Coordinates of C-alpha atoms in Angstrom, one line a residue:
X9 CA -35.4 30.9 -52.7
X10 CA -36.3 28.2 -51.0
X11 CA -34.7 26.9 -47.5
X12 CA -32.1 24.0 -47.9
X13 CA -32.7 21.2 -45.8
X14 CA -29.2 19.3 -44.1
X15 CA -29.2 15.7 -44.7
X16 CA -28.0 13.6 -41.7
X17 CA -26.6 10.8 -42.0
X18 CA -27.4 7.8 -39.5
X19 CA -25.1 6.9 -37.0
X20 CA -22.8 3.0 -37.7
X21 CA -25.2 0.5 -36.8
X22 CA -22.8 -2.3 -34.7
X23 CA -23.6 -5.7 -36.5
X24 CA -24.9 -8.5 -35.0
X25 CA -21.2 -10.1 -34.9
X26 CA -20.1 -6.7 -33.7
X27 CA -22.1 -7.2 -30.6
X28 CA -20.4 -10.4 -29.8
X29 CA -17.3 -9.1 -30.2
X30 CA -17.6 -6.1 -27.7
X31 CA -19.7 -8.6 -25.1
X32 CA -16.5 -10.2 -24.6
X33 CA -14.2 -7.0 -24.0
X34 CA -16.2 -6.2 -21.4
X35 CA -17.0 -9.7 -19.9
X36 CA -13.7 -11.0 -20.6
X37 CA -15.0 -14.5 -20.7
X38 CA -16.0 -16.7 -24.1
X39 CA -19.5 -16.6 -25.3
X40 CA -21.7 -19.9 -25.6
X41 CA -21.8 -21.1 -29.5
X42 CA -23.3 -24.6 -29.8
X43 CA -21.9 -24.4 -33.8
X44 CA -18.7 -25.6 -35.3
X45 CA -19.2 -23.0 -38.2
X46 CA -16.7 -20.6 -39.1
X47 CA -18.0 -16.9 -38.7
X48 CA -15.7 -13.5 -38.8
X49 CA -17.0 -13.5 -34.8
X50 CA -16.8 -17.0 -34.0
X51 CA -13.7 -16.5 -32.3
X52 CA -16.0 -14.8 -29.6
X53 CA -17.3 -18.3 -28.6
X54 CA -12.9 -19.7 -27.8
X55 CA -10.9 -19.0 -25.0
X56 CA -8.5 -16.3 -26.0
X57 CA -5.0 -15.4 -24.9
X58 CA -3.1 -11.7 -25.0
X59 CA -7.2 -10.0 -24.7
X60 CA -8.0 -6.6 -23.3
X61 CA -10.6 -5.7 -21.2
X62 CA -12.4 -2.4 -21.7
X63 CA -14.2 0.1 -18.9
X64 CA -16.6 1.5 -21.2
X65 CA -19.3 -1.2 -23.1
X66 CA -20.8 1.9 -25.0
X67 CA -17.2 3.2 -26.5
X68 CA -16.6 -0.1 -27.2
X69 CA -19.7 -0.4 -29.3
X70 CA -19.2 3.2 -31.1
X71 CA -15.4 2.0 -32.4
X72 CA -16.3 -1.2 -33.5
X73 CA -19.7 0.2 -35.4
X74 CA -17.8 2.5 -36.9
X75 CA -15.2 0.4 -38.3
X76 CA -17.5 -2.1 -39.6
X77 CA -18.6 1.2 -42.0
X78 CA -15.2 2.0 -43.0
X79 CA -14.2 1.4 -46.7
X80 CA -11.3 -1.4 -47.2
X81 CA -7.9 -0.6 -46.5
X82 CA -6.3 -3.6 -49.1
X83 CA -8.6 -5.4 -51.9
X84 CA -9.5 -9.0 -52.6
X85 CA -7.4 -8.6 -56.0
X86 CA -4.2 -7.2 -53.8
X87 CA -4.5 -10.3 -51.0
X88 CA -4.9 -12.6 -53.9
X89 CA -1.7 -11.3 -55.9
X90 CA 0.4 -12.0 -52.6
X91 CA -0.8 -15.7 -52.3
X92 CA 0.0 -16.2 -56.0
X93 CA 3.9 -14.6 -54.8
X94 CA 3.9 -16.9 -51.9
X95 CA 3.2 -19.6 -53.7
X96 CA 6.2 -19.2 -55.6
X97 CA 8.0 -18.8 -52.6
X98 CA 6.8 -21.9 -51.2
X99 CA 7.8 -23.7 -54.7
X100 CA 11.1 -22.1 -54.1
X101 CA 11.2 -19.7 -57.1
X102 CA 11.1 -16.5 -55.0
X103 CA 12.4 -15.4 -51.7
X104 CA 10.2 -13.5 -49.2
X105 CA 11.8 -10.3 -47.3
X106 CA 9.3 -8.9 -44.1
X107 CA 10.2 -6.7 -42.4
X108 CA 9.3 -3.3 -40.2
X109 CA 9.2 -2.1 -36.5
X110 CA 8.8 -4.4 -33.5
X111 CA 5.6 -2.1 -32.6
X112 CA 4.8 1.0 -35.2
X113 CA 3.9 3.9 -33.6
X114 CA 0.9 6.5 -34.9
X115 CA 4.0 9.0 -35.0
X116 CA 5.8 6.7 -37.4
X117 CA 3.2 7.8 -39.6
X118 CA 5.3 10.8 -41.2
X119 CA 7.4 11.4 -44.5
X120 CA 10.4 10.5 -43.9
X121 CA 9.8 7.7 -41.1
X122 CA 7.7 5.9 -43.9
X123 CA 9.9 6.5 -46.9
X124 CA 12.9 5.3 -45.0
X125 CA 11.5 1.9 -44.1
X126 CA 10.6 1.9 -48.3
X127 CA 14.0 2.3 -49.5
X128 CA 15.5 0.4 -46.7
X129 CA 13.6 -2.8 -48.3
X130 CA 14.1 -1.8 -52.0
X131 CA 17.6 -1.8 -50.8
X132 CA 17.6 -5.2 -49.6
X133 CA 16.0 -6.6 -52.0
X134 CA 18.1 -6.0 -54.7
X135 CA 20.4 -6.8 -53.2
X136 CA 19.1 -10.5 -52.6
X137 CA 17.6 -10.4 -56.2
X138 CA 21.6 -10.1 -57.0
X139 CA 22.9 -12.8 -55.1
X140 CA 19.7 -15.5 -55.3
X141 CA 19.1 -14.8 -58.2
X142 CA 14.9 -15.0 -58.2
X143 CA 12.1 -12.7 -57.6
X144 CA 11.3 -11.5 -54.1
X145 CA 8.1 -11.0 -52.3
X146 CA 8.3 -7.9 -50.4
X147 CA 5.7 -7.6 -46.9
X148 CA 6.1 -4.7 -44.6
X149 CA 5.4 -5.0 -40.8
X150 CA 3.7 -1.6 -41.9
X151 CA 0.3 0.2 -42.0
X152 CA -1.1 -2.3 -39.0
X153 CA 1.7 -3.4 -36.7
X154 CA 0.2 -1.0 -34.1
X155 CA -0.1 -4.2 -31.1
X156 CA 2.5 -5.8 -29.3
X157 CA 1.7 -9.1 -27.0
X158 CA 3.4 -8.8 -24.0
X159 CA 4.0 -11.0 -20.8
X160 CA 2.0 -9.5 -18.3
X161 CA -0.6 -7.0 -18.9
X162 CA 0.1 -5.4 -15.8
X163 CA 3.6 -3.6 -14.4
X164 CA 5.1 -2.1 -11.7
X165 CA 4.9 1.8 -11.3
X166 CA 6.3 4.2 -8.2
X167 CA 5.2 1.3 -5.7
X168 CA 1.7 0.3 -7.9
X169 CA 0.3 -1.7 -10.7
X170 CA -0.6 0.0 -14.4
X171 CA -1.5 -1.4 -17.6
X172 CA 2.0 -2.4 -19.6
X173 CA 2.1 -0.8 -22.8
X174 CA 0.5 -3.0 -25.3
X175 CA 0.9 -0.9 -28.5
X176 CA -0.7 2.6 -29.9
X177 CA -4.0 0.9 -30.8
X178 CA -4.8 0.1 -27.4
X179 CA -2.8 2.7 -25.0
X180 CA -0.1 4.9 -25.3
X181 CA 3.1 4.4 -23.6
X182 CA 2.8 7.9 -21.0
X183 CA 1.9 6.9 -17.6
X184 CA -1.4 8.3 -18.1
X185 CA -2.3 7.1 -21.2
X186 CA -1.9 3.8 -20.2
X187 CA -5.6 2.8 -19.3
X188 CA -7.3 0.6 -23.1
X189 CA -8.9 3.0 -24.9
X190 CA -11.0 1.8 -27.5
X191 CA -11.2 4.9 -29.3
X192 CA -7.6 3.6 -30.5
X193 CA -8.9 1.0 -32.9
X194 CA -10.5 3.9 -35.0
X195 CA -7.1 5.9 -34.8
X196 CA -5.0 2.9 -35.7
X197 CA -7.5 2.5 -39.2
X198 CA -6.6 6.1 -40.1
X199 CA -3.2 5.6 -39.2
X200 CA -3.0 2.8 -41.5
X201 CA -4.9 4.0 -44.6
X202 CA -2.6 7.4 -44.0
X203 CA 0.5 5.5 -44.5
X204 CA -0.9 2.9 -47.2
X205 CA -1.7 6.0 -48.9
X206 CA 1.7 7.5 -48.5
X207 CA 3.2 4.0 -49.5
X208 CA 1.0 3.7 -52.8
X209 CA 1.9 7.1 -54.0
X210 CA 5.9 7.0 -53.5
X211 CA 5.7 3.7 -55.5
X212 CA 3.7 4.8 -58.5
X213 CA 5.6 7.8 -58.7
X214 CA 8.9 5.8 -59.2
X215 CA 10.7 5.6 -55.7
X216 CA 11.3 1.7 -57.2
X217 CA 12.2 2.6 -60.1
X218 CA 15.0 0.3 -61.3
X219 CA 16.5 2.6 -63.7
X220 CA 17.8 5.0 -61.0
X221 CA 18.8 2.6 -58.4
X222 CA 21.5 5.3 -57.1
X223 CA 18.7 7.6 -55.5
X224 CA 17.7 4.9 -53.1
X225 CA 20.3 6.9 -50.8
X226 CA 21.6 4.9 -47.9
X227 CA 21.1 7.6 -45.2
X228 CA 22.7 7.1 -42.0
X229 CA 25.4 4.3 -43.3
X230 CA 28.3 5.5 -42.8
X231 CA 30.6 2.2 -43.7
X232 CA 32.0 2.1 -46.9
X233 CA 32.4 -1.3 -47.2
X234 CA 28.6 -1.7 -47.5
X235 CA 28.1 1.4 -49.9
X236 CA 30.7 -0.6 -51.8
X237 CA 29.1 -3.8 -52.2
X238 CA 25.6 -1.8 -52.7
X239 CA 26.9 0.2 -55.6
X240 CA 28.8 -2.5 -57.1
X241 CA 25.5 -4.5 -57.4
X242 CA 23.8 -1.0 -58.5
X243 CA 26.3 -0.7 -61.1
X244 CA 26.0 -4.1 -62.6
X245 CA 22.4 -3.8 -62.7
X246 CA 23.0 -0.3 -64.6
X247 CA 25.0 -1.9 -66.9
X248 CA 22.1 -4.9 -67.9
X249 CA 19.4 -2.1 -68.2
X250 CA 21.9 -0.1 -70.4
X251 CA 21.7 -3.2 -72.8
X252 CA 18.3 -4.1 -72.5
X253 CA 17.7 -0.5 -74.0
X254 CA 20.0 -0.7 -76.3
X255 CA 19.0 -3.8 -77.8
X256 CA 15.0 -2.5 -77.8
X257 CA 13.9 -4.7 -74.6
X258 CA 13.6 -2.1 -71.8
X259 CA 10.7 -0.6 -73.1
X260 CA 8.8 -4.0 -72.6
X261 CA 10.3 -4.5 -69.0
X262 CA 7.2 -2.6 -67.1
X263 CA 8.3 -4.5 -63.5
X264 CA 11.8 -2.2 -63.8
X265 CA 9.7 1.3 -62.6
X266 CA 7.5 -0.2 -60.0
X267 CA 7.0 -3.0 -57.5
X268 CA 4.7 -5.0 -55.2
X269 CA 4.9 -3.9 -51.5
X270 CA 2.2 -5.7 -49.2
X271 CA 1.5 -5.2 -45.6
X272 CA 0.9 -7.1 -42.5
X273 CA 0.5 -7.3 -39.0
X274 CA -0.4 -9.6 -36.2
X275 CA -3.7 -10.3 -36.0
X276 CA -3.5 -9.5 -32.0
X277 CA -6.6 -7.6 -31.7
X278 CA -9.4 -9.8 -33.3
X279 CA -12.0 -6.6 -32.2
X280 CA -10.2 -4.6 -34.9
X281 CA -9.5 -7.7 -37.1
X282 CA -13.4 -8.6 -37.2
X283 CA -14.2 -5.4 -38.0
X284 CA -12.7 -5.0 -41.3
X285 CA -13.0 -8.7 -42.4
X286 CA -15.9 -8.4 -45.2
X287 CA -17.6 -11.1 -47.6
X288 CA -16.6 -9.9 -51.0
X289 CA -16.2 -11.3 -54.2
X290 CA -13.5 -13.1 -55.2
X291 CA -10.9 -11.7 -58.4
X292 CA -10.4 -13.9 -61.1
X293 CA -7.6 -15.9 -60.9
X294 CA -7.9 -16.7 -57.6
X295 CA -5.4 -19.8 -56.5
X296 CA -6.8 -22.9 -56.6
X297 CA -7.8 -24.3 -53.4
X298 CA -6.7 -28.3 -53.4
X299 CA -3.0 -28.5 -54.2
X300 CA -1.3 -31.0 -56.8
X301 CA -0.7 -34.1 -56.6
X302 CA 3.3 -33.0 -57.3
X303 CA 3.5 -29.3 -56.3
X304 CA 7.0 -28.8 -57.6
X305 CA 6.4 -30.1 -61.4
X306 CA 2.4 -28.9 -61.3
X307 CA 1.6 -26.0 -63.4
X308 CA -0.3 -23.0 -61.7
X309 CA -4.0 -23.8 -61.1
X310 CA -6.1 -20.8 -60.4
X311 CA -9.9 -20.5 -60.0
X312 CA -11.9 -18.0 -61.7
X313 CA -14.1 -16.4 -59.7
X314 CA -17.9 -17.9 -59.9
X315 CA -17.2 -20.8 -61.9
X316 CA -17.2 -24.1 -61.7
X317 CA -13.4 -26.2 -61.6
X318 CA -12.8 -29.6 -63.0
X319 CA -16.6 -30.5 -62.6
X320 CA -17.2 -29.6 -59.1
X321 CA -20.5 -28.9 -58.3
X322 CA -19.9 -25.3 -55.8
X323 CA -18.9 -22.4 -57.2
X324 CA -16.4 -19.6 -55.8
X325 CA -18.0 -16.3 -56.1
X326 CA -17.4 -14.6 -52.5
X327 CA -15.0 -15.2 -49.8
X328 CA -14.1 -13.7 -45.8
X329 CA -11.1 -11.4 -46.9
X330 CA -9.3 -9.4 -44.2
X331 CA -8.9 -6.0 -45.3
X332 CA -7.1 -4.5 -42.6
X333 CA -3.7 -5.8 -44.4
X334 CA -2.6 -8.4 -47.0
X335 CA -1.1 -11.0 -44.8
X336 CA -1.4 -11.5 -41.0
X337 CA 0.1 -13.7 -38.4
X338 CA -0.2 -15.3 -35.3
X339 CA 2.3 -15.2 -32.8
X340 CA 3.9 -17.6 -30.1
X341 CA 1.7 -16.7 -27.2
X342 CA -2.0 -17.1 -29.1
X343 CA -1.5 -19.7 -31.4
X344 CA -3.3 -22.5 -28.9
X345 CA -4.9 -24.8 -31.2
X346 CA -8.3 -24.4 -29.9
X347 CA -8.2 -20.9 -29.2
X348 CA -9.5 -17.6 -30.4
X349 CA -7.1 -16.7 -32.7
X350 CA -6.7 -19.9 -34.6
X351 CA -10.1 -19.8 -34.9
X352 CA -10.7 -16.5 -36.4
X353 CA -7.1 -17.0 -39.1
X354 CA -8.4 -20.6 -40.1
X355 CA -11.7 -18.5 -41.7
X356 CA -9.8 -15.9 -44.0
X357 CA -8.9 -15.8 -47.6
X358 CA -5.1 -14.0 -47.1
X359 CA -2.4 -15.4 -46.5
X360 CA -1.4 -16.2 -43.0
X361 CA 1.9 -16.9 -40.9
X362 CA 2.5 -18.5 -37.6
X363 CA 4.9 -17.9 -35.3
X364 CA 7.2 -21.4 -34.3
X365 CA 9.1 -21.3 -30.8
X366 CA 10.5 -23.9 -29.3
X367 CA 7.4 -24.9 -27.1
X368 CA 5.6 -26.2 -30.2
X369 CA 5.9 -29.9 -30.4
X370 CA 6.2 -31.3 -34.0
X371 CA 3.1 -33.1 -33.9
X372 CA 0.9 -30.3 -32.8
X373 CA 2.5 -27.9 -35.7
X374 CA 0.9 -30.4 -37.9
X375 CA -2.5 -30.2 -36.2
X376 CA -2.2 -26.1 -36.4
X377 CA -1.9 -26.5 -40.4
X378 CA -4.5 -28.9 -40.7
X379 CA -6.6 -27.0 -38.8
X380 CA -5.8 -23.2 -40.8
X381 CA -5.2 -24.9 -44.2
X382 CA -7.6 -28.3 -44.6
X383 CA -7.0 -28.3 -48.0
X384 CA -3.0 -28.0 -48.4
X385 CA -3.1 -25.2 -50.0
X386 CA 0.5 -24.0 -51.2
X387 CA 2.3 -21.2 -49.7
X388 CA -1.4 -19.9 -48.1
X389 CA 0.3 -20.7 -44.4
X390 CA 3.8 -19.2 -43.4
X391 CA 5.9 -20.9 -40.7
X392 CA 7.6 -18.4 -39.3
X393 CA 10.1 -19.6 -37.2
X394 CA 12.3 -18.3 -33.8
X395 CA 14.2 -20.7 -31.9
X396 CA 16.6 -19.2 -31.1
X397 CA 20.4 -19.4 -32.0
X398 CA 21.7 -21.9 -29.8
X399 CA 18.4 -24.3 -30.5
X400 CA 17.7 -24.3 -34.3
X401 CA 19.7 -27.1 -34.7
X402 CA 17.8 -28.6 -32.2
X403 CA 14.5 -27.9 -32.7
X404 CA 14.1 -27.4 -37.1
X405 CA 15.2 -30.6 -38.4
X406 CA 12.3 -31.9 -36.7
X407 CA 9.9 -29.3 -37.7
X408 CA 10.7 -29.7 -41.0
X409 CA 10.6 -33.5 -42.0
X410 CA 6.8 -33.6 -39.7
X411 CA 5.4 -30.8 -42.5
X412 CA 7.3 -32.4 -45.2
X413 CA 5.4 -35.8 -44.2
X414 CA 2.2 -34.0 -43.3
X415 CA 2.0 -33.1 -47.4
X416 CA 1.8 -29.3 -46.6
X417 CA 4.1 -27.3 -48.7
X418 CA 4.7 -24.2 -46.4
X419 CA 7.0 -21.4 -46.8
X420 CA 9.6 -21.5 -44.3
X421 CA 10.4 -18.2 -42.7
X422 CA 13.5 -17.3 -40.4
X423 CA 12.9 -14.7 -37.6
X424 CA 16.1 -14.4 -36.2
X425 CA 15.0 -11.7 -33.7
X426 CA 12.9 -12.7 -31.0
X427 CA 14.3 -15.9 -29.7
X428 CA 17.7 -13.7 -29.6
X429 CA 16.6 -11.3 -27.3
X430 CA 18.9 -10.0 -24.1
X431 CA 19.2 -7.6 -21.4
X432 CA 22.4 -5.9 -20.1
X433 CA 23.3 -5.4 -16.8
X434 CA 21.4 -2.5 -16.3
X435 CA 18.5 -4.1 -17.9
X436 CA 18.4 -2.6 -21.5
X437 CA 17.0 -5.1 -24.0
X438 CA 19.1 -6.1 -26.8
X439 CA 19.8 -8.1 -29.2
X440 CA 23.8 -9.4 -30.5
X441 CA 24.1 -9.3 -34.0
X442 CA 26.2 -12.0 -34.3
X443 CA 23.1 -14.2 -32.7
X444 CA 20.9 -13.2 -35.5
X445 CA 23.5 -13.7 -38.1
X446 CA 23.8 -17.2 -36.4
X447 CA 20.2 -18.2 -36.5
X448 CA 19.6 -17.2 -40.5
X449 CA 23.0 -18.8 -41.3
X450 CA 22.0 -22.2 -39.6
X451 CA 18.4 -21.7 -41.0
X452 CA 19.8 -21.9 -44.2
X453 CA 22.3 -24.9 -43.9
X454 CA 19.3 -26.8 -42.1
X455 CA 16.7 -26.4 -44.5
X456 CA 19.6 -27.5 -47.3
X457 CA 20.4 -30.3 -45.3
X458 CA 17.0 -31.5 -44.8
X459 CA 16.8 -31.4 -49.0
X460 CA 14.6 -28.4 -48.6
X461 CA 15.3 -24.6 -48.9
X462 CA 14.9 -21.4 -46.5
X463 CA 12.2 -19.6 -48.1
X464 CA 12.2 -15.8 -46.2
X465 CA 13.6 -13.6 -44.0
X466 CA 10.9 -12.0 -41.2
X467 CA 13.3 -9.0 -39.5
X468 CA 12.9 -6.1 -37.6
X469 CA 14.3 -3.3 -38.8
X470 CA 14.2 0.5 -39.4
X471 CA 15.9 2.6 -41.8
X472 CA 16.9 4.6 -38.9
X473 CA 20.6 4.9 -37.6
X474 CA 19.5 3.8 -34.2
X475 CA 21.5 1.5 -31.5
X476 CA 19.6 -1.2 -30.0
X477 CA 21.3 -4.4 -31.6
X478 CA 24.9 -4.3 -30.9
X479 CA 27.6 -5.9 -33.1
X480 CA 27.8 -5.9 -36.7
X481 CA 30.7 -4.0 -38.7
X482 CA 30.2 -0.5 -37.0
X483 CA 31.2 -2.5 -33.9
X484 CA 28.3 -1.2 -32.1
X485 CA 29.0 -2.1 -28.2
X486 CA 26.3 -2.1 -25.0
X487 CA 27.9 1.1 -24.2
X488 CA 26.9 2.7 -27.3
X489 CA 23.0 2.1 -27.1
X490 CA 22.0 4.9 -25.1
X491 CA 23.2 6.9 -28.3
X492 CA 20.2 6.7 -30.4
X493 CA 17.9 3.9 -28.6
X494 CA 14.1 4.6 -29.1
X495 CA 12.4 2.0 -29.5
X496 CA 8.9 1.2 -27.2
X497 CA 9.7 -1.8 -27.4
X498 CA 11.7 -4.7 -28.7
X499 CA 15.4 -3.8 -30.0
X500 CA 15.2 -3.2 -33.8
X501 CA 18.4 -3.4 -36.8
X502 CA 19.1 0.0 -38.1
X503 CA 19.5 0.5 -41.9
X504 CA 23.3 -0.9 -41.9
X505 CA 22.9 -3.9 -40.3
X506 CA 19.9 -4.7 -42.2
X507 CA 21.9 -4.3 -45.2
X508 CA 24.4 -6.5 -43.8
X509 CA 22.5 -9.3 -43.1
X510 CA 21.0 -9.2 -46.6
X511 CA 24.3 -9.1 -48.3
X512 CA 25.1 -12.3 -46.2
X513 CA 22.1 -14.4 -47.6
X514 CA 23.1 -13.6 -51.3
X515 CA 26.6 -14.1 -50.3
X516 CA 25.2 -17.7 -49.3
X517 CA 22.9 -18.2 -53.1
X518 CA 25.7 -17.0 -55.0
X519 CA 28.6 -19.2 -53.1
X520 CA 25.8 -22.5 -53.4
X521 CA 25.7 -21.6 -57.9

């Protein structure tokens, strides 16, 4: 019998790119590029905002080589889907509903943790399919959301300085785990392929499934007000499916026993997002890149992969997809128009949000769109916006008549969290839930005002019955947060007042039929 000889296999070879990206984490200053060219590592060659700085050049290196090998965690055909959903948001035919922890944790990668958050959206959204009466896109802040910007990168500790936690992917929130570890960006990829994995196979074995509505149990509510309204709604929508069988059309309805659930993050870390952006080829249908001349009477205009649209002479066969999730955004403190991380989102086929705070002049939000989305594509860009509630009045009208007369057809997103942020006495962060209330109620009377429409909701939430937003109908008061507060950190809405909130949007479609 002859002796069997072990194969090895080689060792990730970092790419070119690769190398340029860990340069920087260890220089912590922007490469020279004399090119204007978009590259997945050109980003390396801007000024950057929010960056970590790593000890070790050689673990830097092994991470990054390493994730360049990994398979995809989300395909071209998935990130494609979601623009085609987004641009029916943007046309105002569906409603978008993100949502998912402030900063995920790797220990939120467990059963029930996972499957809570699912059912806390399905939840949701039916219940805004009920009241507005159209389709909704459904994004989780899941599988990714592993970094959190922060305004120092330093903090005070026992009389000395450490690193502030920054999120699981880069250090961990003990006192001695603070120092970057780049060995983190590997853990965060099987962190998020774990729970995509979990996510994928509670869907396709009927967790959505429409016909038993009932078993998406509401947990830790405990007001009966809500599980009224829910199972009204639940009940009304037994009742349709009951005819539909009857009459012979169930059987044809396939979206009643599943549904689309995408993932995102903020594209933070561009180390980590560089690494898993690869040239691949582009699914058929893909959406046309120059809009219509009238985007809300056009009919849908999608490329086919590889050939050749009303006589132009390139073709579309590959693209730079991200594969780390299906939609990313940028957020208030990197979005500097000639920065790093514009510069790296401007390159990508998904879809892509940015953040709107009230520093952002109106003029300069139309330079950010021309300079992500050239060719006006619809829905491909996301405004995400957090004023705040005592300045959306203020600060959105304007906002939106400079994209209306820019030509961009955006999707308008409220984030009623961050600009509602506040401390108590004793210096617990919170947030009032009658602020957020106020910020998506006046979001949606703006953009009506303005002859326009609020396209999305962009929350954070858990389906958790934790106490770190007070207010709401459970009355939650400052004193009670200590009872179940754990988030690292930014307060998040547990599952009632998530439900709540929804239930006040459809309140607001069905009220405007």
């Amino acid at each position: 019998m002859g002796q069997e000889v072990e194969q090895s296999v080689d060792p990730p070879v970092l790419s070119h790119g690769g190398h340029k990206a860990a340069s920087i984490k260890v220089l912590d200053q922007p490469l020279p590029n004399g090119t204007s060219t978009w590259t997945p590592s050109s980003w390396t060659s801007k000024p950057i905002k929010q960056d970590v700085v790593y000890e070790d050049s050689s673990a830097v290196q092994k991470s990054l080589a390493k994730l360049e090998r990994l398979p995809p965690l989300v395909t071209p055909m998935e990130i494609i889907k979601l623009r085609k959903c987004l641009r029916e948001v943007a046309l105002g035919k569906s409603f978008l509903l993100q949502g998912g922890d402030c900063a995920e944790l790797f220990d939120y990668c467990e059963e029930n943790a996972i499957e809570s958050k699912i059912k806390l959206m399905l939840q949701m959204s039916l219940v805004l399919i009920y009241g507005a009466n159209k389709p909704v896109v459904r994004i989780a802040r899941m599988a990714g959301q592993y970094a959190k910007p922060r305004s120092s990168p330093m903090e005070a500790h026992n009389g000395g300085q450490i690193h502030s936690f920054r999120g699981d992917i880069l250090n961990g929130y003990a006192v001695d785990e603070r120092k970057p570890d780049p060995a983190r960006l590997v853990s965060a990829y099987f962190h998020s392929a774990a729970t995509l994995n979990f996510i994928r196979g509670s869907i396709s074995s009927g967790i959505a499934d429409l016909h038993s509505p009932l078993d998406w149990e509401l947990g830790h509510v405990k007001d009966e007000k809500i599980k009224a309204q829910y199972e009204r709604i639940v009940n009304s929508i037994s009742e349709s499916l009951r005819f539909m069988r009857t009459v012979g059309a169930d059987s044809a309805a396939s979206g009643l026993e599943t549904v689309d659930l995408f993932t995102s993050h903020e594209a933070l870390l561009l180390e980590y997002e560089q690494s898993l952006t690869r040239l691949m080829q582009h699914p058929p249908l893909r959406p046309k890149l120059s809009p219509p001349s009238s985007p809300s009477s056009a009919p849908d205009q999608f490329i086919n992969g590889g050939t050749h649209v009303n006589g132009a002479n390139e073709t579309f066969s590959k693209g730079w997809y991200n594969t780390s999730a299906h939609f990313l955004w940028i957020g208030d403190r990197t979005r500097q128009l000639t920065g790093a991380h514009i510069e790296y989102i401007r390159g990508i086929e998904n879809p892509i949000g940015i953040k709107v705070g009230p520093t952002l002049a109106a003029a300069e939000l139309v330079d950010l769109l021309n300079a992500v989305n050239p060719a006006k594509e619809i829905g491909k860009v996301t405004l995400i916006t957090r004023y705040g509630a005592k300045r959306i009045d203020e600060l959105l009208p304007s906002h939106i008549r400079a994209v209306r007369e820019s030509g961009h057809t955006v999707v308008w997103q409220c984030d009623p969290m961050h600009g509602n942020t506040s401390s108590t006495p004793t210096g617990v962060k919170t947030r009032h839930f009658s602020s957020i209330l106020g910020e998506v109620s006046s979001a949606l009377r703006i953009h009506r005002e303005e002859g326009g429409f609020l396209g999305g909701v962009h929350l954070e939430l858990t389906g958790e019955a934790v106490t770190e937003c007070v207010g709401g109908s459970e009355g939650l008061t400052e004193e009670d947060l200590d009872i179940n507060y754990t988030t690292y950190c930014d307060p998040r809405l547990n599952e009632k007042q998530a439900l709540e909130l929804a239930f006040l949007v459809a309140g607001h479609y069905r009220d405007g039929r």
